[in-house]
Amino acid sequence: MKKTYKSVSVYVDNDDNIIAIPQGKSKKYGLAGLDLIFELNKPYSSLNSF
């Protein structure tokens, strides 16, 4: 059975906003951040989603 793993780097800035950068496989670097940036701004609610 093949298992698929996904990875994302999560950061919190000085204003408590959440920044997520997904990662993908790279032949040169092994695992590298993609050119996609998702932000979840404060105040958070159940309506906010990536």
Coordinates of C-alpha atoms in Angstrom, one line a residue:
M1 CA 0.0 0.0 0.0
K2 CA 1.4 3.4 -1.0
K3 CA 1.2 6.1 1.6
T4 CA 1.2 9.8 0.6
Y5 CA 2.5 12.4 3.0
K6 CA 2.0 16.1 2.7
S7 CA 4.0 18.9 4.5
V8 CA 3.4 22.5 5.2
S9 CA 5.4 25.2 7.0
V10 CA 3.3 27.3 9.4
Y11 CA 4.4 30.7 10.7
V12 CA 2.8 33.3 13.0
D13 CA 3.7 36.9 12.4
N14 CA 3.9 39.7 15.0
D15 CA 0.2 40.5 14.6
D16 CA -0.8 36.8 15.2
N17 CA -1.7 36.2 11.6
I18 CA -1.1 32.6 10.4
I19 CA 1.0 32.1 7.2
A20 CA 1.2 28.6 5.6
I21 CA 3.6 27.6 2.9
P22 CA 3.1 24.1 1.3
Q23 CA 6.1 22.0 0.5
G24 CA 6.8 19.7 -2.4
K25 CA 9.6 17.3 -3.5
S26 CA 12.6 18.8 -5.2
K27 CA 15.4 16.7 -6.9
K28 CA 17.9 19.4 -5.9
Y29 CA 16.8 20.3 -2.4
G30 CA 14.8 17.2 -1.3
L31 CA 11.9 19.2 0.2
A32 CA 11.2 22.8 -0.8
G33 CA 8.6 25.4 -0.2
L34 CA 6.2 26.0 -3.1
D35 CA 5.4 29.5 -4.5
L36 CA 2.0 29.4 -2.8
I37 CA 1.4 31.4 0.4
F38 CA -1.8 31.1 2.4
E39 CA -2.7 33.7 5.1
L40 CA -5.3 33.4 7.8
N41 CA -5.7 36.9 9.3
K42 CA -6.7 37.6 12.9
P43 CA -9.5 37.7 14.1
Y44 CA -10.1 34.0 13.2
S45 CA -13.5 32.6 12.7
S46 CA -15.1 29.3 11.6
L47 CA -15.7 30.9 8.2
N48 CA -11.9 31.4 7.5
S49 CA -10.3 28.5 5.7
F50 CA -7.5 27.8 3.3

